[in-house]
PDB file of C-alpha atoms in Angstrom:
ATOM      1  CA  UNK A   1     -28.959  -8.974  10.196  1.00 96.00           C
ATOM      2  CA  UNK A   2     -27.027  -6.991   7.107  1.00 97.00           C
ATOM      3  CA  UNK A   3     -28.020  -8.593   4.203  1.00 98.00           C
ATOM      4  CA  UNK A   4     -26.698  -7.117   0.707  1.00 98.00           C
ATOM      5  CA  UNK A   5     -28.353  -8.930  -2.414  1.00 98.00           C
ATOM      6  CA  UNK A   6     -26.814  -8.425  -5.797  1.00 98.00           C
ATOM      7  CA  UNK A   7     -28.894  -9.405  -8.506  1.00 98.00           C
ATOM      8  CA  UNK A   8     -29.085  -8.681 -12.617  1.00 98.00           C
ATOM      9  CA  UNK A   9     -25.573 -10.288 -14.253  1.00 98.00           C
ATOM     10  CA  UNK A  10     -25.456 -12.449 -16.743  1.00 98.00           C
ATOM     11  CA  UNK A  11     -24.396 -13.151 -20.190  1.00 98.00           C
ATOM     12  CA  UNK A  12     -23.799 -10.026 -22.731  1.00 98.00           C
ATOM     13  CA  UNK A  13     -22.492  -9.438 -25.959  1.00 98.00           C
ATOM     14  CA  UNK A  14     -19.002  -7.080 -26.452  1.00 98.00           C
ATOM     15  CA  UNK A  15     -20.637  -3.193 -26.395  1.00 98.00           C
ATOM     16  CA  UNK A  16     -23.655  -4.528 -24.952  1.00 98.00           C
ATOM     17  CA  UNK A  17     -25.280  -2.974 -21.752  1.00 98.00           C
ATOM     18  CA  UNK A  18     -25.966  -4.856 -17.962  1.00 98.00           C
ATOM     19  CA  UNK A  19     -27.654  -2.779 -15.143  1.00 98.00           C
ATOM     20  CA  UNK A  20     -26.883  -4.826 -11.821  1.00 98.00           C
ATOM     21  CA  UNK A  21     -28.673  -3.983  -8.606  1.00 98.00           C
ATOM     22  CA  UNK A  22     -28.011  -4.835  -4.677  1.00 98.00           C
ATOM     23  CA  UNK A  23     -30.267  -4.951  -2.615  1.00 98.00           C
ATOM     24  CA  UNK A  24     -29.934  -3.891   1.232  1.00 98.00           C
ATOM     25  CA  UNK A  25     -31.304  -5.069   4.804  1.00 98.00           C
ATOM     26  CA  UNK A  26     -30.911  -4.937   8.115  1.00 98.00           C
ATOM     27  CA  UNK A  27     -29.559  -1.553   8.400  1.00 97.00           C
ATOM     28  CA  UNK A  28     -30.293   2.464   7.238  1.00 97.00           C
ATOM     29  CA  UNK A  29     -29.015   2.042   3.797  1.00 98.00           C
ATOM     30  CA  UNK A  30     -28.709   5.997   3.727  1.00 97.00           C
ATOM     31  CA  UNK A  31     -25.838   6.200   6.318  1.00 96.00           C
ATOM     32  CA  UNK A  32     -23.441   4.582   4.601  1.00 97.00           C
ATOM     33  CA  UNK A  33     -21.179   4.820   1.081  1.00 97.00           C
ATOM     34  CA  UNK A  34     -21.172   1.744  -0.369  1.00 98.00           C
ATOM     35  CA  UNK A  35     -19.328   0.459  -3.194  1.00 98.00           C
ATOM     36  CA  UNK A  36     -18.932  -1.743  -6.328  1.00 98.00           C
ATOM     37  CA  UNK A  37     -15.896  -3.936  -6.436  1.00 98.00           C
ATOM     38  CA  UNK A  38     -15.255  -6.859  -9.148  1.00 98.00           C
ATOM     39  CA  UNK A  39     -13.175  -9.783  -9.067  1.00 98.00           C
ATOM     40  CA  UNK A  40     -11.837 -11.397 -12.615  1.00 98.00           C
ATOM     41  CA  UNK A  41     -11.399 -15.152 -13.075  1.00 97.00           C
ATOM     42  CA  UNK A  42      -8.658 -15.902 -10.824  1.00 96.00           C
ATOM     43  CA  UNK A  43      -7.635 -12.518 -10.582  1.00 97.00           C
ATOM     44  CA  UNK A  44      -7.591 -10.102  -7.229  1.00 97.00           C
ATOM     45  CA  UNK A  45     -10.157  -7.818  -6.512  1.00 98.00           C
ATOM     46  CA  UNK A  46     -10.219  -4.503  -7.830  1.00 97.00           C
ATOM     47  CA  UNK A  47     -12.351  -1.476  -6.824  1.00 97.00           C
ATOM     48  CA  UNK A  48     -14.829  -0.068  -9.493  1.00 98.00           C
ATOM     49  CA  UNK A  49     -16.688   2.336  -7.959  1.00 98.00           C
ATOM     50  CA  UNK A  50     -17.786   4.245  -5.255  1.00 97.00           C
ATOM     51  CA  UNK A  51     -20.970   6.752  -3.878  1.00 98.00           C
ATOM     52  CA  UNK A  52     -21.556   8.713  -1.179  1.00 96.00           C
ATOM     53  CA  UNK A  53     -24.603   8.386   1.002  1.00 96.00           C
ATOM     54  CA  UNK A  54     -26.588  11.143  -0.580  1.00 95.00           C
ATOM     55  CA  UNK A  55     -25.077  10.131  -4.512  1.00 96.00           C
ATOM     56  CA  UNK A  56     -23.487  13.455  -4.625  1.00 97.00           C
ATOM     57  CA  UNK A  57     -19.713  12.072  -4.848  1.00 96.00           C
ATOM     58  CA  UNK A  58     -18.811   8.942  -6.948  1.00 97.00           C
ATOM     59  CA  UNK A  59     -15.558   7.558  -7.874  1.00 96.00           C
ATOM     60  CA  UNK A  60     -14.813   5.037 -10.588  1.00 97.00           C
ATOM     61  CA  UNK A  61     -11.869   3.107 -11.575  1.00 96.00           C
ATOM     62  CA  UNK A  62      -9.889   4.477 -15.103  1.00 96.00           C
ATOM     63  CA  UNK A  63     -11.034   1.139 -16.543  1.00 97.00           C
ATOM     64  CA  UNK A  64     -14.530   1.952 -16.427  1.00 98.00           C
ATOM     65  CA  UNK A  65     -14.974   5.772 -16.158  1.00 97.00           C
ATOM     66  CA  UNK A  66     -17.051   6.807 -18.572  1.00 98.00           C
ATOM     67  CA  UNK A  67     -18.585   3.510 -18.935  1.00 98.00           C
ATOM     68  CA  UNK A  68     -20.769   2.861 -15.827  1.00 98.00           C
ATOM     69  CA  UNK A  69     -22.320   5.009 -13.498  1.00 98.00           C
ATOM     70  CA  UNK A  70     -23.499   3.997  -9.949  1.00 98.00           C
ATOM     71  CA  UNK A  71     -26.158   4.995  -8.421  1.00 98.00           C
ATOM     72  CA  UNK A  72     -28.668   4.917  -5.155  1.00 98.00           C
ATOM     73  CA  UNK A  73     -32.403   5.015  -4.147  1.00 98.00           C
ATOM     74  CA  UNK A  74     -32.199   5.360  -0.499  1.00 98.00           C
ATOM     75  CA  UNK A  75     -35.987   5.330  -0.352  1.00 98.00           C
ATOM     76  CA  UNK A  76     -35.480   1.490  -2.211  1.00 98.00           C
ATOM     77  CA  UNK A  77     -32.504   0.706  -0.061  1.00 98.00           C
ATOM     78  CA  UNK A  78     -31.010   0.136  -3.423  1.00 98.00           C
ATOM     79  CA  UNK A  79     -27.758   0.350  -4.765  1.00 98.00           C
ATOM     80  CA  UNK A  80     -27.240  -0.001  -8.818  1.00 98.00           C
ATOM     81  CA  UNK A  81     -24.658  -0.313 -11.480  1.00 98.00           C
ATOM     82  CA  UNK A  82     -24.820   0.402 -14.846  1.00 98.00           C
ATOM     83  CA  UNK A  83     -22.695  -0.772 -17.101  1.00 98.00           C
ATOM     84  CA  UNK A  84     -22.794   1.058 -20.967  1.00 98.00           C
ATOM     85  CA  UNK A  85     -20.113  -0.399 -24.170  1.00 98.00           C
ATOM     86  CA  UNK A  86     -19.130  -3.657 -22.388  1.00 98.00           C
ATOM     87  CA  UNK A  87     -16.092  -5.359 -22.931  1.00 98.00           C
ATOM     88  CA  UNK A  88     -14.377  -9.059 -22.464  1.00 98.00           C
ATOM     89  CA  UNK A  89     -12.308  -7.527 -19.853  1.00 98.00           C
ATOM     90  CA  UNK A  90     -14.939  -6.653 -17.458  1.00 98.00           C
ATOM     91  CA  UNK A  91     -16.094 -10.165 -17.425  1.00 98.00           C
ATOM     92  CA  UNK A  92     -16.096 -10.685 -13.361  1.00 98.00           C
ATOM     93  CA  UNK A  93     -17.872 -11.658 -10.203  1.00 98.00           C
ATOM     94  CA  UNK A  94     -19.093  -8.364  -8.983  1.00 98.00           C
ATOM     95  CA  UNK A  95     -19.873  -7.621  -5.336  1.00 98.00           C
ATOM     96  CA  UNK A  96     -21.341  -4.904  -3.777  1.00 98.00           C
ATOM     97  CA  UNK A  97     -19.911  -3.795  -0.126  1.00 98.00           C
ATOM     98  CA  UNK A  98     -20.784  -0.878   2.782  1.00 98.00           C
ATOM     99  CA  UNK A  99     -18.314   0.417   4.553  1.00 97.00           C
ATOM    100  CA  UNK A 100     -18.918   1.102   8.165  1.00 95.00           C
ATOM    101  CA  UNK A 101     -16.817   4.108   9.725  1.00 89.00           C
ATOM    102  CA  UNK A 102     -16.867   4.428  13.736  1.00 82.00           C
ATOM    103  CA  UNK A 103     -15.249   7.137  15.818  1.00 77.00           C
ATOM    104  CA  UNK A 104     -11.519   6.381  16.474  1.00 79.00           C
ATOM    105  CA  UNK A 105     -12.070   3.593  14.152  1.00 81.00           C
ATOM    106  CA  UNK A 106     -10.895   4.284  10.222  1.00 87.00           C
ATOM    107  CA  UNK A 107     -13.601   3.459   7.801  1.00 96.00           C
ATOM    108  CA  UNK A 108     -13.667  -0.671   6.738  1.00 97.00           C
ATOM    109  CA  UNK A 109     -15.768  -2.864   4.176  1.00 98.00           C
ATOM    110  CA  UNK A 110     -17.637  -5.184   7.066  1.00 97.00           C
ATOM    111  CA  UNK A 111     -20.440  -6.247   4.807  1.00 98.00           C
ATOM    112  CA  UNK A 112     -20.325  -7.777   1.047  1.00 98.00           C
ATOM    113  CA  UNK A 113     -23.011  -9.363  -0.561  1.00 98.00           C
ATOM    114  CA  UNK A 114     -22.336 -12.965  -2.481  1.00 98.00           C
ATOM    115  CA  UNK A 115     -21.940 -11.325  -6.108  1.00 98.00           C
ATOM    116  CA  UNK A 116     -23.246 -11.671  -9.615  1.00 98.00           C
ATOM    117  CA  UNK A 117     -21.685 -13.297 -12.298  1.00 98.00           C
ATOM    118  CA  UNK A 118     -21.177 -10.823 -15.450  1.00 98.00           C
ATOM    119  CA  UNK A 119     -19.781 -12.402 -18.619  1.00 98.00           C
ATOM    120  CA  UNK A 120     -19.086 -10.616 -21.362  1.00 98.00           C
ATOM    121  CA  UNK A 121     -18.739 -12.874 -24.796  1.00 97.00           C
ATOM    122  CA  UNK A 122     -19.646 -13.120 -27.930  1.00 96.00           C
TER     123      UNK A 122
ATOM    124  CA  UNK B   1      -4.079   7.262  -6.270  1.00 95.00           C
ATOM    125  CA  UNK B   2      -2.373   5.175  -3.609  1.00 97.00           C
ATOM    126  CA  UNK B   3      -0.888   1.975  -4.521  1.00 98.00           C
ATOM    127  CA  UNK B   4      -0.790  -1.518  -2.110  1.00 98.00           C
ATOM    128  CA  UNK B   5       1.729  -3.793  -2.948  1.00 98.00           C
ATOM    129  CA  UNK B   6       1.568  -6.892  -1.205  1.00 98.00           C
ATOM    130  CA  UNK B   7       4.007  -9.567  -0.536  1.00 98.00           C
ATOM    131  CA  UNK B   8       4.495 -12.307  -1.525  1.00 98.00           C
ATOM    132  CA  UNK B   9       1.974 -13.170  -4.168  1.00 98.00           C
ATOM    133  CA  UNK B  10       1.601 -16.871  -2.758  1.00 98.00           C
ATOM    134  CA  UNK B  11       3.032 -18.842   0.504  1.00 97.00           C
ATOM    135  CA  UNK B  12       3.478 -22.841   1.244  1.00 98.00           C
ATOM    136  CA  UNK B  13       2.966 -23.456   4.844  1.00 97.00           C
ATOM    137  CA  UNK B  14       1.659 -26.219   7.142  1.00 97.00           C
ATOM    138  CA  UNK B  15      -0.765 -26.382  10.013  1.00 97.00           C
ATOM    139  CA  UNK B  16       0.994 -24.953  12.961  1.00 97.00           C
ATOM    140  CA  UNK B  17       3.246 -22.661  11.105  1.00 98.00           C
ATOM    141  CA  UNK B  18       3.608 -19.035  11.948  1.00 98.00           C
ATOM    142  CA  UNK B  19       2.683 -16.958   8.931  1.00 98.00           C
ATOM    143  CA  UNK B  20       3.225 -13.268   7.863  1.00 98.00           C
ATOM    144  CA  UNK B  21       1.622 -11.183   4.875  1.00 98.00           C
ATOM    145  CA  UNK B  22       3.145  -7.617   4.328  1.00 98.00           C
ATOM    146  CA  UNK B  23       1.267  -4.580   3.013  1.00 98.00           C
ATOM    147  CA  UNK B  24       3.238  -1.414   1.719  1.00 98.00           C
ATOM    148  CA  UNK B  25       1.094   1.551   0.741  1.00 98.00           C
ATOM    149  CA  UNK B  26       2.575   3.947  -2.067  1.00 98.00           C
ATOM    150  CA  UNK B  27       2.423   6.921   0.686  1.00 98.00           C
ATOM    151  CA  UNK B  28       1.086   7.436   4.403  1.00 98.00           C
ATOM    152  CA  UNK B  29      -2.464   5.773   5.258  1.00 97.00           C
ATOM    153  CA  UNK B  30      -1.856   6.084   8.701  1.00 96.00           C
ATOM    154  CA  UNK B  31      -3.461   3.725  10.197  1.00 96.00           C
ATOM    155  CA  UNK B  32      -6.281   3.288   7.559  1.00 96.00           C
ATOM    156  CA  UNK B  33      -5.344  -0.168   6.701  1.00 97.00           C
ATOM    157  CA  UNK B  34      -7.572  -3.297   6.522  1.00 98.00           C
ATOM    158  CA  UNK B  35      -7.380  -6.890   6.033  1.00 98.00           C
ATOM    159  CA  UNK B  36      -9.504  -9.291   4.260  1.00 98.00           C
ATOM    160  CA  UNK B  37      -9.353 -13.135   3.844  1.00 98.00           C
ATOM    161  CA  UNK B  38     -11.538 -14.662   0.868  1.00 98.00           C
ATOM    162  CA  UNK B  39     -12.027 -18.230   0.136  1.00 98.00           C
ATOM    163  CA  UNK B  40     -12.501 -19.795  -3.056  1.00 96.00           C
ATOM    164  CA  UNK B  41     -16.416 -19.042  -4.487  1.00 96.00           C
ATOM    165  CA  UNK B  42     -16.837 -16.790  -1.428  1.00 97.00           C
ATOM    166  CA  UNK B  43     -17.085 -13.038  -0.864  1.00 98.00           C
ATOM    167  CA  UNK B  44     -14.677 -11.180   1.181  1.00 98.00           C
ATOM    168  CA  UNK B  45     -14.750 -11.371   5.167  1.00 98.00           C
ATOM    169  CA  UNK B  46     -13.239  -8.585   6.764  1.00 98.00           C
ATOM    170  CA  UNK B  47     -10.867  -9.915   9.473  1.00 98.00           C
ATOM    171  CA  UNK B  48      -8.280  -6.974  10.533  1.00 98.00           C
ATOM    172  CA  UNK B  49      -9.647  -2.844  10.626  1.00 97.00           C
ATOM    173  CA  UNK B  50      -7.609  -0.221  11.563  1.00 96.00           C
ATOM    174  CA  UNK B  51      -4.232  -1.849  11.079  1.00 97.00           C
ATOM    175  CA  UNK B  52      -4.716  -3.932  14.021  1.00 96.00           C
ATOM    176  CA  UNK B  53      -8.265  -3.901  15.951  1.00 96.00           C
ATOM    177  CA  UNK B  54     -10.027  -7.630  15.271  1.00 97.00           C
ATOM    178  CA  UNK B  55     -13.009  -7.672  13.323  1.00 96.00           C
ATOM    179  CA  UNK B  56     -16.212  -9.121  15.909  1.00 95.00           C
ATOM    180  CA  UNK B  57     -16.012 -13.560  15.528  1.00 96.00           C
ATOM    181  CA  UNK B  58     -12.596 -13.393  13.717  1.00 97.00           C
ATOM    182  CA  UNK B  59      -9.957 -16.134  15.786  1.00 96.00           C
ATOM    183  CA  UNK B  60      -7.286 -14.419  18.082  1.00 95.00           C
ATOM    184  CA  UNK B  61      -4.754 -16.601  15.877  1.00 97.00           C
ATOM    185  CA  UNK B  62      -4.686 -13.283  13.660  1.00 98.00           C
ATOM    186  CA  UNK B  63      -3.201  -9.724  14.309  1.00 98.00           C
ATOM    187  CA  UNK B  64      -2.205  -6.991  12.109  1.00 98.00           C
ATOM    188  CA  UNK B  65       0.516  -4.132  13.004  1.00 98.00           C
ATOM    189  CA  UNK B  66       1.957  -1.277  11.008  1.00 98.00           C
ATOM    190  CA  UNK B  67       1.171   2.076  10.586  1.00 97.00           C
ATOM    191  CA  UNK B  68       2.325   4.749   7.665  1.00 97.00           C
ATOM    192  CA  UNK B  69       3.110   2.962   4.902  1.00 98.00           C
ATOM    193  CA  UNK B  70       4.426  -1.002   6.083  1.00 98.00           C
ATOM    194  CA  UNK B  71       1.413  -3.075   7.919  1.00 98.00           C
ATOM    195  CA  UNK B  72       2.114  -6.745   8.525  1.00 98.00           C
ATOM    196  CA  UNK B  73      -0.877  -9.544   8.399  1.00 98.00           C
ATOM    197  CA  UNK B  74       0.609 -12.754  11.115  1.00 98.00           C
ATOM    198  CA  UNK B  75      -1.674 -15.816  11.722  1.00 98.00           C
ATOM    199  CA  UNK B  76      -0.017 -16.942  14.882  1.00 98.00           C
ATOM    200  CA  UNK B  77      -0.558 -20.756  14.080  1.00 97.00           C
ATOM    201  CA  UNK B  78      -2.192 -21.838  10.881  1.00 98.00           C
ATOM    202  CA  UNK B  79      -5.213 -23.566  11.081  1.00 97.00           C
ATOM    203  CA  UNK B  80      -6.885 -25.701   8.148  1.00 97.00           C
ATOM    204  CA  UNK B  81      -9.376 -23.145   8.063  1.00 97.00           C
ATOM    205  CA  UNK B  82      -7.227 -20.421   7.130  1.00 98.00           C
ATOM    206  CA  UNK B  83      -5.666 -21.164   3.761  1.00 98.00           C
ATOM    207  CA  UNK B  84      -7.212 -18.777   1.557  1.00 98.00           C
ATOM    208  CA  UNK B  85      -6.245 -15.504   0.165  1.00 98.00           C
ATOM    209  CA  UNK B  86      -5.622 -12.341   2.068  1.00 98.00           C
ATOM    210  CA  UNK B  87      -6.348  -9.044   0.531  1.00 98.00           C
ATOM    211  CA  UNK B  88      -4.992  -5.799   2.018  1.00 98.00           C
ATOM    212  CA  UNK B  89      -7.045  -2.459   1.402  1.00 98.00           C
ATOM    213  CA  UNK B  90      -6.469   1.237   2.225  1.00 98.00           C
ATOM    214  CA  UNK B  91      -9.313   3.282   3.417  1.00 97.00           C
ATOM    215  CA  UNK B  92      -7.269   6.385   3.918  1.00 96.00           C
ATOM    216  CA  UNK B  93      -8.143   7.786   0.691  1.00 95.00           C
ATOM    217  CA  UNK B  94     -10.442   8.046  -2.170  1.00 93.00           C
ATOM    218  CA  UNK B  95     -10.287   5.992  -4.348  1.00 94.00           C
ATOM    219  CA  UNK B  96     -10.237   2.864  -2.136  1.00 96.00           C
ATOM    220  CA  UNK B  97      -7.662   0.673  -3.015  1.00 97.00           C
ATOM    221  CA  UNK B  98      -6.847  -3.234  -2.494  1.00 98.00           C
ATOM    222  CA  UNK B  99      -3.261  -5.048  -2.936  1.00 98.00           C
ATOM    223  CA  UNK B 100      -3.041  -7.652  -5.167  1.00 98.00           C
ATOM    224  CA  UNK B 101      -3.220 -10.671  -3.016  1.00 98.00           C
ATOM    225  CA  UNK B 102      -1.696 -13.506  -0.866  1.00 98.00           C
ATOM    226  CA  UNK B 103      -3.083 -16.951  -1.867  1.00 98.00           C
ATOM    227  CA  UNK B 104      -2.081 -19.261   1.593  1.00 98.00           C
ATOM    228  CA  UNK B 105      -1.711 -22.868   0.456  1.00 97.00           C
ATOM    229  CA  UNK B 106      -0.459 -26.029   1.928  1.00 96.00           C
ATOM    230  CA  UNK B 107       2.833 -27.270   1.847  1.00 94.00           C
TER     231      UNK B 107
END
């Protein structure tokens, strides 16, 4: 069974730093991109990052470039955030997702973990 | 970066109704079009890949069509399991990108 874990929110002050972790299972972590994507209080979700299956191409939303950098250990089947100078705004629920390509198939999000709770207040 | 706009933002419908969700990408995706449904304190469960293929355990009720830039969610009768929000995303490109949203409630 897939099974993605996200672990490490919580509360943090404005500029303060949060380094958030998921955890996979059930499947060879190092075939697939996986991704970061965060969901504000009663807001949609929003895409904040992106990496490759070897970490060699990474995307990141304008919001947060230059902020957080994601990152892998295939050999941990481990996918990480960190997040540097935090802000209000990226208080969220923040899920981690793989997404499965198949031949004749375009590529798809099929497995999210539950998410972590960051808050970011004073 | 491509751009989903969905519409509309929020629907009013009863059990039995017919309901439809539109997706319109800012340029061609092809066919690279998903749908997701999300339910209040829950993560996202893919339901619709491809535009129109049927995620594995997802009801029959739903089908997606489209392709290039206009994509179309229908639940063919709704069920009281289905209000919730839909989410449309674009995996033709990087950056992935998701619309903003259709919360389904009850009339």
């Amino acid at each position: 069974e897939v099974q993605l874990v996200e672990s490490g929110g919580g509360l943090v002050q404005p500029g303060g730093s949060l380094r958030l972790s998921c955890a996979a299972s059930g499947f060879t972590f190092r075939s697939y991109w996986m991704y970061w994507v965060r969901q504000a209080p009663g807001k949609g979700l929003v895409l904040v990052s992106h990496i490759n299956i070897d970490g060699s191409d990474t995307t990141y939303a304008d919001s947060v470039r230059g902020r957080f950098t994601i990152s892998r250990d295939n050999a941990k089947n481990t996918l990480y955030l960190q997040m540097n100078s935090l802000r209000a705004e990226d208080t969220a629920m923040y899920y981690c997702s793989r997404e499965l390509s198949s031949a004749g198939n375009g590529p798809r999000m099929d497995s999210w973990g539950q998410g972590t709770l960051v808050t970011v207040s004073s | 970066d491509i751009q989903m706009t969905q519409s509309p933002s929020s629907l009013s419908a009863s059990v039995g109704d017919r309901v439809t969700i539109t997706c319109r990408a800012s340029q061609s995706i092809n066919r690279n079009l998903n749908w997701y449904q999300q339910k209040p304190g829950k993560a996202p469960k893919l339901l619709i890949f491809g535009a129109s293929t049927l995620q594995s355990g997802v009801p029959s009720g739903f089908s997606g069509s489209g392709s290039g830039t206009d994509f179309t969610l229908t639940i063919s009768s709704l069920q009281p399991e289905d209000f919730a929000t839909y989410y449309c995303q674009q995996s033709y490109s990087t950056p992935r990108s998701f619309g903003q949203g259709t919360k389904v409630e009850s009339k």
